[in-house]
Coordinates of N, CA and C and ligand atoms in Angstrom, one line a residue:
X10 N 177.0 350.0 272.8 CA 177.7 348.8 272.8 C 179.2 349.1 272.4
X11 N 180.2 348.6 273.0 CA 181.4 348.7 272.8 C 181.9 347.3 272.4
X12 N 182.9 347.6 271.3 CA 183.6 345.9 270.6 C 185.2 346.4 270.9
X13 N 185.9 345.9 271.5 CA 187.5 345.4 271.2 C 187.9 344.3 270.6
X14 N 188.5 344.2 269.8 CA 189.1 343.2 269.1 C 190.8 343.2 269.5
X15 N 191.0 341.7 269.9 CA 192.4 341.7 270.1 C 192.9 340.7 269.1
X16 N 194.1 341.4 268.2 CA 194.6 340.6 267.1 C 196.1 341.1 266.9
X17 N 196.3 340.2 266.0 CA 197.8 340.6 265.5 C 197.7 341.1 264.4
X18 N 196.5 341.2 263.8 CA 196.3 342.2 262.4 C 194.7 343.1 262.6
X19 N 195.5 344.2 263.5 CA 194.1 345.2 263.5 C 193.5 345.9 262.5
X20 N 194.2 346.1 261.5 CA 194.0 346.2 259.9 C 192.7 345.4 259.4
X21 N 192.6 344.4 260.0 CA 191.2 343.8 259.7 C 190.0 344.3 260.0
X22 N 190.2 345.2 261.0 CA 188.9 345.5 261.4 C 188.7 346.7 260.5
X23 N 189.4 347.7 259.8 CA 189.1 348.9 259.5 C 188.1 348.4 259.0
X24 N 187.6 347.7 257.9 CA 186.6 347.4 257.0 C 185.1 348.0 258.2
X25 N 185.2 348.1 259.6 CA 183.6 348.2 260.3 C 183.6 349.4 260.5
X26 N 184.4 350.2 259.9 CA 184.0 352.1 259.5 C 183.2 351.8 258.4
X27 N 182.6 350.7 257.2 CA 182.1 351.2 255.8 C 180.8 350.9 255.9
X28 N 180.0 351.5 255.5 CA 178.1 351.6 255.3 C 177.5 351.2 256.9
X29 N 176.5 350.3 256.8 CA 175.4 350.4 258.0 C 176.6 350.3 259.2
X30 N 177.9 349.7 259.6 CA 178.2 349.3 261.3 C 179.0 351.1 261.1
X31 N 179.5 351.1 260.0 CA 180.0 352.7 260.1 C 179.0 354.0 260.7
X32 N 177.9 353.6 259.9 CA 176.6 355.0 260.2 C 176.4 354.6 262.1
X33 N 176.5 353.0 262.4 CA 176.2 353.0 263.8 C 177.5 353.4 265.1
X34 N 178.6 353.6 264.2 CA 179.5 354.1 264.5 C 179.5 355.2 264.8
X35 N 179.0 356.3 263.9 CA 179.2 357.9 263.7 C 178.0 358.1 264.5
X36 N 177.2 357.3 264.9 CA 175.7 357.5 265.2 C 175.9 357.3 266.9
X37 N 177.2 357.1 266.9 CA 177.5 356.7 268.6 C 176.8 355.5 269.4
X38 N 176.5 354.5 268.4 CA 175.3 353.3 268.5 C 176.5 351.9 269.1
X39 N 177.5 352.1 268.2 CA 178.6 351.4 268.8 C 179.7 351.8 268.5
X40 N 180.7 351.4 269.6 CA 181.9 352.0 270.0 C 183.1 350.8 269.7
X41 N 183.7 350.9 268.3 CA 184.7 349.7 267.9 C 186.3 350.2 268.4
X42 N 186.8 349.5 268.9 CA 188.3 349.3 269.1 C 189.4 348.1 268.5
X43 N 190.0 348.2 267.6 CA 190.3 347.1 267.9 C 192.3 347.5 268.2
X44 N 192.9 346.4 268.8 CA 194.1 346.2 269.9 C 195.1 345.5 268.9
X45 N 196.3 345.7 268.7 CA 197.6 345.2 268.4 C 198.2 344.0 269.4
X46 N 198.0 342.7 269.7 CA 198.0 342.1 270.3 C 200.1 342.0 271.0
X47 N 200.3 342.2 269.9 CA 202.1 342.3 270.5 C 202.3 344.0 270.8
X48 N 201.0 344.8 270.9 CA 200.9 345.9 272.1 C 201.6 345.2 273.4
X49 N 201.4 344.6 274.3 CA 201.6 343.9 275.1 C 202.3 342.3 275.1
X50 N 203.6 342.6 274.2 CA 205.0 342.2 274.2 C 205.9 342.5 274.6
X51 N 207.3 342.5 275.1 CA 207.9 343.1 275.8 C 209.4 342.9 274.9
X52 N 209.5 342.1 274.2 CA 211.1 341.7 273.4 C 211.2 342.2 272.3
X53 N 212.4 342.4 271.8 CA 212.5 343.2 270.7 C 211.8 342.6 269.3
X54 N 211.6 341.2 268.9 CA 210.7 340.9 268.5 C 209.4 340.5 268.2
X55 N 209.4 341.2 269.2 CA 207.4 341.2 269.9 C 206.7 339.9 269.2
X56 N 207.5 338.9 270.5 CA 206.8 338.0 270.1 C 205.6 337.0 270.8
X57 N 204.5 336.6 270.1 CA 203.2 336.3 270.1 C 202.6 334.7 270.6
X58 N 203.8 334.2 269.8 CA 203.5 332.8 270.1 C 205.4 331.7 270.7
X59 N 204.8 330.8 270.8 CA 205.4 329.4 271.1 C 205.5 328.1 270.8
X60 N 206.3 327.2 270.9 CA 206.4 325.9 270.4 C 205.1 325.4 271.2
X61 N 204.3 324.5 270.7 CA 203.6 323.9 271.5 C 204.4 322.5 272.5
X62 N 203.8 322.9 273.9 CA 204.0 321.7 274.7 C 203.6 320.6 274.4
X63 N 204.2 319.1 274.3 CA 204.1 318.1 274.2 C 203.9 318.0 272.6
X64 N 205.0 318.7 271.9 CA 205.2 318.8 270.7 C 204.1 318.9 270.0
X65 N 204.2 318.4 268.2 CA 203.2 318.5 267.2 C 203.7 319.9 266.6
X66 N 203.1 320.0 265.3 CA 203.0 321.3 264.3 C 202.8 322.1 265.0
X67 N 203.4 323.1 264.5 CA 202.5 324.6 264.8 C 203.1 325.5 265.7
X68 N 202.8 326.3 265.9 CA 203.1 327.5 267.1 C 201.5 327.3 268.0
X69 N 202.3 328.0 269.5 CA 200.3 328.5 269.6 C 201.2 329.6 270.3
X70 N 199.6 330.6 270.8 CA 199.6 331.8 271.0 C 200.0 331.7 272.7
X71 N 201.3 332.7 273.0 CA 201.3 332.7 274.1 C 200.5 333.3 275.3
X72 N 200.2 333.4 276.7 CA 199.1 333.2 277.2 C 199.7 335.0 277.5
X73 N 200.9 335.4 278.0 CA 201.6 336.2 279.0 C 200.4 337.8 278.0
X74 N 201.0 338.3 276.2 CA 200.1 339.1 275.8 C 198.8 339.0 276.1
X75 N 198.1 338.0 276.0 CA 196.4 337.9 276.3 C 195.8 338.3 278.1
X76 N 196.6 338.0 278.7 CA 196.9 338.3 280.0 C 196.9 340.0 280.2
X77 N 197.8 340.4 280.1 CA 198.4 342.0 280.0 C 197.0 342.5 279.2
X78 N 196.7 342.3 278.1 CA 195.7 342.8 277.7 C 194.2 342.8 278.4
X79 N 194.3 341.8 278.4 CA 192.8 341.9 279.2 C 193.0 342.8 280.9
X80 N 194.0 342.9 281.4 CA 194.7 344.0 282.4 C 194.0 345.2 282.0
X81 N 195.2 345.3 281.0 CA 194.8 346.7 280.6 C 193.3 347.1 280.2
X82 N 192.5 346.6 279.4 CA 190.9 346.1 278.7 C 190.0 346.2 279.9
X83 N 190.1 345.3 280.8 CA 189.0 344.8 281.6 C 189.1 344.7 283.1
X84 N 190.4 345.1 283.2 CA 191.0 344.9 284.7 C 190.9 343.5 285.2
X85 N 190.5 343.5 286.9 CA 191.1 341.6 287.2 C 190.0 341.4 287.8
X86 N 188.3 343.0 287.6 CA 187.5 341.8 288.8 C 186.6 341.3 288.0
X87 N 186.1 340.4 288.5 CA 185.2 339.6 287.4 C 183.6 340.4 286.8
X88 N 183.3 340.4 286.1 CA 181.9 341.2 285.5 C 181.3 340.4 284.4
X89 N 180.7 339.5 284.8 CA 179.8 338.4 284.0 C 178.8 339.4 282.4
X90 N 178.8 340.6 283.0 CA 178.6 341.6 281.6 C 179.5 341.4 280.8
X91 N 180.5 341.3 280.6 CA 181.7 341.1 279.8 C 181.2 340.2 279.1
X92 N 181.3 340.2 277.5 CA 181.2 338.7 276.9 C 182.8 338.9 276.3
X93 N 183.5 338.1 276.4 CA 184.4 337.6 275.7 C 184.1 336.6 274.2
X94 N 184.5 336.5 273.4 CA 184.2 335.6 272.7 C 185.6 335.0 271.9
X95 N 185.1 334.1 271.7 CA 187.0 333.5 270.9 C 186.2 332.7 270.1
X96 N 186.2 332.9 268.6 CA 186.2 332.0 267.5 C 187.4 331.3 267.3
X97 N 187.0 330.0 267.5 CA 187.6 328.6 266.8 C 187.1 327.7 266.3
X98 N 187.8 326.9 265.4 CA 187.2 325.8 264.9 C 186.9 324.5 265.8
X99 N 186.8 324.6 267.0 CA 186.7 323.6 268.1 C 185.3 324.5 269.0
X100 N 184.8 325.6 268.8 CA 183.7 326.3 269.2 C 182.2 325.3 269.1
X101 N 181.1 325.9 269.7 CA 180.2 325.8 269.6 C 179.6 326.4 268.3
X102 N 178.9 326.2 267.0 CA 178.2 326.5 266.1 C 177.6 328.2 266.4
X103 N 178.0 328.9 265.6 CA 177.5 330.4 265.8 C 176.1 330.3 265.1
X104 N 175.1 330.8 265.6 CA 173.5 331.0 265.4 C 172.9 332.1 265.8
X105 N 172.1 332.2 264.8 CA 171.2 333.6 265.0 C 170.9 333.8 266.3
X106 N 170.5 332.9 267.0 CA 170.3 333.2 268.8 C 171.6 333.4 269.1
X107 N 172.9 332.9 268.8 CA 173.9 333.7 269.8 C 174.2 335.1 270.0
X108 N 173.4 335.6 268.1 CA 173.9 337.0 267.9 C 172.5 337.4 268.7
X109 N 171.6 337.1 268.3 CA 170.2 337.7 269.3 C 170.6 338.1 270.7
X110 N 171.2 337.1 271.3 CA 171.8 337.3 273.0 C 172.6 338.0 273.0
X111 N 174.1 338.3 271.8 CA 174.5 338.9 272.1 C 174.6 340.5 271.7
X112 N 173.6 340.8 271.2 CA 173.2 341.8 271.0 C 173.0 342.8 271.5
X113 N 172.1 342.0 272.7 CA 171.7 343.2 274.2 C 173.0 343.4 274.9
X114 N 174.3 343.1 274.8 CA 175.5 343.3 275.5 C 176.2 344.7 275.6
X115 N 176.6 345.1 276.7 CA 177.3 346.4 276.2 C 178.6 346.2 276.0
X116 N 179.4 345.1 276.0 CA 180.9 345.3 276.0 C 180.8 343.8 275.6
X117 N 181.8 343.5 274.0 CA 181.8 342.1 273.7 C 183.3 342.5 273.7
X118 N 184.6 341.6 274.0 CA 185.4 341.8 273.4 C 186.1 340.4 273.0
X119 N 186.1 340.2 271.3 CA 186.6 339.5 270.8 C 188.4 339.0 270.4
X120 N 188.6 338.0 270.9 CA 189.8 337.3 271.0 C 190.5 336.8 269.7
X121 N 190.7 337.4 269.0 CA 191.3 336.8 267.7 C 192.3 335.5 267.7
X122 N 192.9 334.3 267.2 CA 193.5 333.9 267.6 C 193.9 333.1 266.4
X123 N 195.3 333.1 265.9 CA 196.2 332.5 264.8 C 197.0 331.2 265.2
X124 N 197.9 331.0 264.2 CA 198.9 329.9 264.0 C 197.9 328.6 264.6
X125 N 198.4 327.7 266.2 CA 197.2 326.2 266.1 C 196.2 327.1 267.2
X126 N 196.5 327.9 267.8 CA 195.1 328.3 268.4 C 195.9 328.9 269.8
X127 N 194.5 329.2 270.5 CA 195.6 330.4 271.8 C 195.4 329.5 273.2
X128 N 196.9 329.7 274.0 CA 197.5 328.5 274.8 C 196.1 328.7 275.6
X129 N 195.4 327.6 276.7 CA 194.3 327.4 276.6 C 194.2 327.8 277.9
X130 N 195.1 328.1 278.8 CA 195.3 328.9 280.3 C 194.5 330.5 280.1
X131 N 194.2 330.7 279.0 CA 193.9 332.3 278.7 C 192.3 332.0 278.7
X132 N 191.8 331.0 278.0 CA 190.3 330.7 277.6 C 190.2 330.5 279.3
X133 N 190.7 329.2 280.0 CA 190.2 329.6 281.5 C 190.3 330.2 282.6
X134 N 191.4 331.7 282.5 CA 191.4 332.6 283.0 C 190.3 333.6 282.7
X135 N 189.8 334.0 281.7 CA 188.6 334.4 280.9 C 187.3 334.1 281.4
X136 N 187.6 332.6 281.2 CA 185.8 332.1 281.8 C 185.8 332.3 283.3
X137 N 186.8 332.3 284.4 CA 186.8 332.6 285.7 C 186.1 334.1 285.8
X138 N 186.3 335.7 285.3 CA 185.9 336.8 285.5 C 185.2 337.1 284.4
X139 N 185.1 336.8 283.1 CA 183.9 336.8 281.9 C 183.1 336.2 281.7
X140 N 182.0 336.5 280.7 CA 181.2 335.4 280.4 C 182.4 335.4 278.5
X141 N 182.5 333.5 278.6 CA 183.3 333.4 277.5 C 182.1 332.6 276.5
X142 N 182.3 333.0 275.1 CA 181.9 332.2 274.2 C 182.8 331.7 273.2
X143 N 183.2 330.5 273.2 CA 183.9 329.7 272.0 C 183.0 329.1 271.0
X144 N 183.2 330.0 269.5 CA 181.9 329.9 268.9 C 182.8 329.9 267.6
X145 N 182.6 329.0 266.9 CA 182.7 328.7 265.2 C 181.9 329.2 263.8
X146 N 182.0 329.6 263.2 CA 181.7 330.2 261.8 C 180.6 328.8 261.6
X147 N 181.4 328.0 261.6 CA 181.0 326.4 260.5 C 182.3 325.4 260.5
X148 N 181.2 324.5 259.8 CA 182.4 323.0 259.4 C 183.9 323.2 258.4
X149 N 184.2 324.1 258.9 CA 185.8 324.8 258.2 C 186.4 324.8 258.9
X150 N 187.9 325.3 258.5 CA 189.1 326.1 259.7 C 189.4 327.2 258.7
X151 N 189.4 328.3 259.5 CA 189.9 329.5 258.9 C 191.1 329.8 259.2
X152 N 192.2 330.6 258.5 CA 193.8 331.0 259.2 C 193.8 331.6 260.6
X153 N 192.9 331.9 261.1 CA 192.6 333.0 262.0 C 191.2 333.0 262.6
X154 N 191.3 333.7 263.3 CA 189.8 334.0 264.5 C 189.2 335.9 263.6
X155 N 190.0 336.3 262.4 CA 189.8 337.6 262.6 C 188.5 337.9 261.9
X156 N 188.3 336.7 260.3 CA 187.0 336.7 259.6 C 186.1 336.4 260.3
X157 N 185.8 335.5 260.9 CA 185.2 335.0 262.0 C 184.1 336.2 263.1
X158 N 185.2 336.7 263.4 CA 185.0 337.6 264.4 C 184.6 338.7 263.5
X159 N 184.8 339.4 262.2 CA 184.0 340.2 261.3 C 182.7 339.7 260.7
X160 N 182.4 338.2 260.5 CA 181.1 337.2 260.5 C 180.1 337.9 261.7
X161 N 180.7 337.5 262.7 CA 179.7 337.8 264.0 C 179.1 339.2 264.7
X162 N 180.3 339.7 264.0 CA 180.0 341.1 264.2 C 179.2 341.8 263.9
X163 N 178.8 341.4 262.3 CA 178.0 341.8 261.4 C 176.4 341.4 262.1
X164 N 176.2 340.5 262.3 CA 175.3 339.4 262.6 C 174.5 339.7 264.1
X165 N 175.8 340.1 264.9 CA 175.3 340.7 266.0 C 174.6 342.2 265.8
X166 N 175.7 343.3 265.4 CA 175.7 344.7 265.5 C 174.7 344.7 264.8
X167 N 174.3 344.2 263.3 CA 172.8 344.3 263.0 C 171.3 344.5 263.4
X168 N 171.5 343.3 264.9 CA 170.2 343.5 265.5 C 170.2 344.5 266.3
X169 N 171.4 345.2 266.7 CA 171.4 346.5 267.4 C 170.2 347.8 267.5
X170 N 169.2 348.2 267.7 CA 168.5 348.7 267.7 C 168.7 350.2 267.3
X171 N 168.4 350.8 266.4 CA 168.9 352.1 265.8 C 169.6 351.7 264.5
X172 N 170.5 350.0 264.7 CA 171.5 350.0 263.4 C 171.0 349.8 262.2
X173 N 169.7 348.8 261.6 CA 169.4 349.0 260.4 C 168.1 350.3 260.4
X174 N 168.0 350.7 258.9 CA 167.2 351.5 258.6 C 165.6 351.3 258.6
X175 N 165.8 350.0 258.1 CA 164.1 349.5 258.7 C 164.3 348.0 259.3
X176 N 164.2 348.1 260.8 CA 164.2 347.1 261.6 C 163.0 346.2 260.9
X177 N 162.2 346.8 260.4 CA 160.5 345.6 259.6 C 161.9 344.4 258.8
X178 N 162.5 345.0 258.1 CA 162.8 343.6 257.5 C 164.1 342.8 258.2
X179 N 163.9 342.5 259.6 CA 165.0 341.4 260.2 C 163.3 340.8 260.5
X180 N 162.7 340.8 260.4 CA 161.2 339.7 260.6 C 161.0 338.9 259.4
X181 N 161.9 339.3 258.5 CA 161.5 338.3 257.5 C 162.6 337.5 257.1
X182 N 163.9 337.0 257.6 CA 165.0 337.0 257.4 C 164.9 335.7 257.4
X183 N 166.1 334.6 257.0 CA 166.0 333.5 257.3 C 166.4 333.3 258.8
X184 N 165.7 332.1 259.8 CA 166.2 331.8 261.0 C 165.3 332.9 261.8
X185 N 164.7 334.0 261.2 CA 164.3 334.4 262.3 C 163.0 334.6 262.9
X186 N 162.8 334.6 264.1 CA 161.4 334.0 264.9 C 160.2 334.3 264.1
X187 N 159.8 335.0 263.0 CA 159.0 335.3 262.6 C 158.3 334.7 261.7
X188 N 159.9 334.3 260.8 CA 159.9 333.3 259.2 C 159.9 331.9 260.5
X189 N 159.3 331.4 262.0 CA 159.6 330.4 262.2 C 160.7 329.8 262.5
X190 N 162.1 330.4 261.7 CA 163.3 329.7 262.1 C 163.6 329.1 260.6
X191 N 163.0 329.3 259.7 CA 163.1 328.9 258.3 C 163.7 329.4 257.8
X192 N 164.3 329.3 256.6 CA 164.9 329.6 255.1 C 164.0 330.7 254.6
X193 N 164.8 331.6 254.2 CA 164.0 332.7 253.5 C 163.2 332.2 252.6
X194 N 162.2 332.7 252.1 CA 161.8 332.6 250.6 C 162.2 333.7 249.6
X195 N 162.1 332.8 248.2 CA 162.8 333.7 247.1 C 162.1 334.8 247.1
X196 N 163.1 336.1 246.5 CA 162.1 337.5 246.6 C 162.9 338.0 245.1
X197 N 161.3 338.8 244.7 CA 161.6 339.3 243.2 C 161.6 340.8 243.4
X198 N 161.7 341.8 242.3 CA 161.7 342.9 241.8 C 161.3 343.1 240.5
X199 N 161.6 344.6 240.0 CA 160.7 344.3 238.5 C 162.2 344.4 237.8
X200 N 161.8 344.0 236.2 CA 160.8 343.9 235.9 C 159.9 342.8 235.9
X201 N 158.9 342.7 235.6 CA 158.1 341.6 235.6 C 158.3 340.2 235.1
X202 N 159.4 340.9 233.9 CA 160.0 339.3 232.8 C 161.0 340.1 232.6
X203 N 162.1 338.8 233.0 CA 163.6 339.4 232.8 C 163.8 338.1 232.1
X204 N 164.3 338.0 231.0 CA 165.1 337.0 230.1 C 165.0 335.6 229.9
X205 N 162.9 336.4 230.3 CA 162.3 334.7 229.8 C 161.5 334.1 231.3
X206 N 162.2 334.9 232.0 CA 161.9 334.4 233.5 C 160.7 335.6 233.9
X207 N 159.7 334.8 234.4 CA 158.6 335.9 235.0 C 159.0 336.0 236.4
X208 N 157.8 337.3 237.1 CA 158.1 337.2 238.5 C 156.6 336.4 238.9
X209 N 156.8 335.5 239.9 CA 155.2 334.3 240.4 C 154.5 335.5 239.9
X210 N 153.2 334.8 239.6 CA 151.7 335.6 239.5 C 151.5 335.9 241.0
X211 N 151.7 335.5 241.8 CA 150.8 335.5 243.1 C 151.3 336.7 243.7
X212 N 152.7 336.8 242.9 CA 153.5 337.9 243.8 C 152.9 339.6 243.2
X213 N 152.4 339.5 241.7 CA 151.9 340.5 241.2 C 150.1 340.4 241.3
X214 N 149.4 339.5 242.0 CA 148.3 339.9 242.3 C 147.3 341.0 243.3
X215 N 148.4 341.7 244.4 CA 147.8 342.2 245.6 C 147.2 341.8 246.1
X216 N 147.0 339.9 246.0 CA 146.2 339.2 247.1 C 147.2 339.5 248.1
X217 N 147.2 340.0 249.5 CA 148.4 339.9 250.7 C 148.1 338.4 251.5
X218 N 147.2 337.9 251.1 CA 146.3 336.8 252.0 C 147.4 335.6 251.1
X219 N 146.9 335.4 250.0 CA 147.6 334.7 248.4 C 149.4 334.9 248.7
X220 N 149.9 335.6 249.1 CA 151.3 336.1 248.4 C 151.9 335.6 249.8
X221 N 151.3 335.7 250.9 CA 151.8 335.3 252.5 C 151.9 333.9 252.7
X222 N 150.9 333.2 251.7 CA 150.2 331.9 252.0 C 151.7 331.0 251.4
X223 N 152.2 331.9 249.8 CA 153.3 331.4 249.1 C 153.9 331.7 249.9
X224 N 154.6 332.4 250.3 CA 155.7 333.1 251.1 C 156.1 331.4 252.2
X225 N 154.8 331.2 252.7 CA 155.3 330.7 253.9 C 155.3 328.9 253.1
X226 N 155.1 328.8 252.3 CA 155.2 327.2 251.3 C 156.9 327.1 250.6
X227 N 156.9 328.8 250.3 CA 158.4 328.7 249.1 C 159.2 328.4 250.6
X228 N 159.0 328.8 251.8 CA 159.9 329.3 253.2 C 160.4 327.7 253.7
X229 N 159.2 327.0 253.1 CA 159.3 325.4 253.9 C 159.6 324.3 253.3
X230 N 159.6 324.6 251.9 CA 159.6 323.2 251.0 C 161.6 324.0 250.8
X231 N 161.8 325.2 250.6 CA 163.2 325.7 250.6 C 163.9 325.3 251.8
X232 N 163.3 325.3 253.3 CA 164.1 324.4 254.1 C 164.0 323.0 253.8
X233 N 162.6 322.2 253.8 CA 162.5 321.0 253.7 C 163.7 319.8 252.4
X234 N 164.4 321.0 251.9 CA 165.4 320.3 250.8 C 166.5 320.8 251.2
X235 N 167.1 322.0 251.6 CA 168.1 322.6 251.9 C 168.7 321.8 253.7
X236 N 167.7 322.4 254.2 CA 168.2 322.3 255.8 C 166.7 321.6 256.3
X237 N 166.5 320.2 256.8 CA 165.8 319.7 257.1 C 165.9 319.5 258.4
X238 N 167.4 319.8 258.9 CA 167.4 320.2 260.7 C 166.6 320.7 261.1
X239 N 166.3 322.1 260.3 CA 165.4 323.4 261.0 C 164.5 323.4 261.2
X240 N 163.8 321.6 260.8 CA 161.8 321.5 260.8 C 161.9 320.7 261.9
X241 N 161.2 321.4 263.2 CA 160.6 321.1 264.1 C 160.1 319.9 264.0
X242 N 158.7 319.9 263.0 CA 157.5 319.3 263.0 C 157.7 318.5 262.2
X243 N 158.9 317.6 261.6 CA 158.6 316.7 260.3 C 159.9 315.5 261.1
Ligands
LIG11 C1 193.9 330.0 265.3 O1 192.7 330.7 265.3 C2 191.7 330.2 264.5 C3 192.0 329.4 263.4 C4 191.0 328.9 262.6 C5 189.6 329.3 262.8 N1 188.5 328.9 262.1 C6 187.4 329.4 262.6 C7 186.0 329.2 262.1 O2 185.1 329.7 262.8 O3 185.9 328.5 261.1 S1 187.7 330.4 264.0 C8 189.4 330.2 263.9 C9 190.4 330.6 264.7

């Protein structure tokens, strides 16, 4: 899997040299780039953005760099393998199925995008030869598309096959097909009694029949108060 990231602060991305996306790194599992977006500026002050048309606050991002780049990146014929992605606060909700789909991908390349957001001729030049996803973190606004896009990254590259060390525990994760789509349940360690607090009996019994049975009650009554979207059946 190859990732490009196009930003005006590629300094963001060093952080996906450090532990597990690093080891998938050195492991040749995935292949990160990320791009200087006023690479492909042409004026002495390599500049990025513009007044917005039909006025209002802000700057937005001009289309001419995002253009040139994806030139140079992906050329002009269309390959629906391509995922593009562009995090915004106007996106579709990011979910464990988007990173699941986007997982099997060999080339994602992520659109970073600052100041009120990137001129919008570039998102439908994109969707004409890519497959585009405009996808959101959550009910926030961030400065930037860059956290965002290190969120997803994570979330995706994870399920990558080879990337974690024991693929057994993405089966028990919250949201994932196994836990149902649920909320984790709480998990302990020793010691047994830390500061008054025990760990469940059920969990120190070696019933596996007993400890599965909690598992999947702590999994439901923890959605059933947290996130009651996530119940199918109620
Ligand atoms: C201008 O680019 C932005 C600005 C805010 C923002 N917030 C996001 C979010 O997912 O919350 S993505 C994103 C991109």
């Amino acid at each position: 899997m190859r990732l490009d990231y196009l930003t005006i602060f590629p300094e963001f991305f060093d952080v996906l040299g450090i532990s597990l996306l690093g080891k998938a790194v050195d492991n040749g599992i995935v292949d990160i780039h990320a791009h200087d977006l006023r690479t492909w500026t042409h004026d002495r002050h390599r500049t990025v953005d513009d007044t917005p048309c039909g006025g209002g606050a802000g700057m937005v991002m001009k289309p001419d760099p995002w253009g040139e780049a994806f030139d140079d990146l992906l050329g002009a014929d269309p390959d629906p393998s391509v995922h593009v992605v562009i995090p915004t606060p106007s996106g579709t909700p990011f979910r464990q199925d988007d990173a699941a789909q986007l997982s099997h991908a060999d080339r994602i390349v992520f659109c970073c995008g600052r100041y009120e957001g990137i001129d919008h001729r570039v998102i439908d030049y994109a969707s004409e030869h890519w497959s585009v996803h405009e996808l959101s973190l959550g009910d926030y606004v961030l400065n930037g598309g860059e956290v965002a896009a290190l969120a997803m990254t994570e979330a995706i590259v994870r399920l990558v096959p080879g990337v974690l060390g024991n693929p057994e525990s993405l089966s028990e994760e919250s949201y994932s097909q196994d836990q149902e789509g649920l909320l984790e349940y709480p998990v302990y360690t020793r010691p047994a009694s830390w500061r008054g607090w025990d760990v469940p009996e059920v969990l120190m019994s070696g019933h596996h029949g007993h400890i599965a049975q909690w598992r999947r009650e702590q999994s439901r009554e923890l959605t059933r108060r947290r996130r009651p979207d996530l119940l199918t059946d109620e």
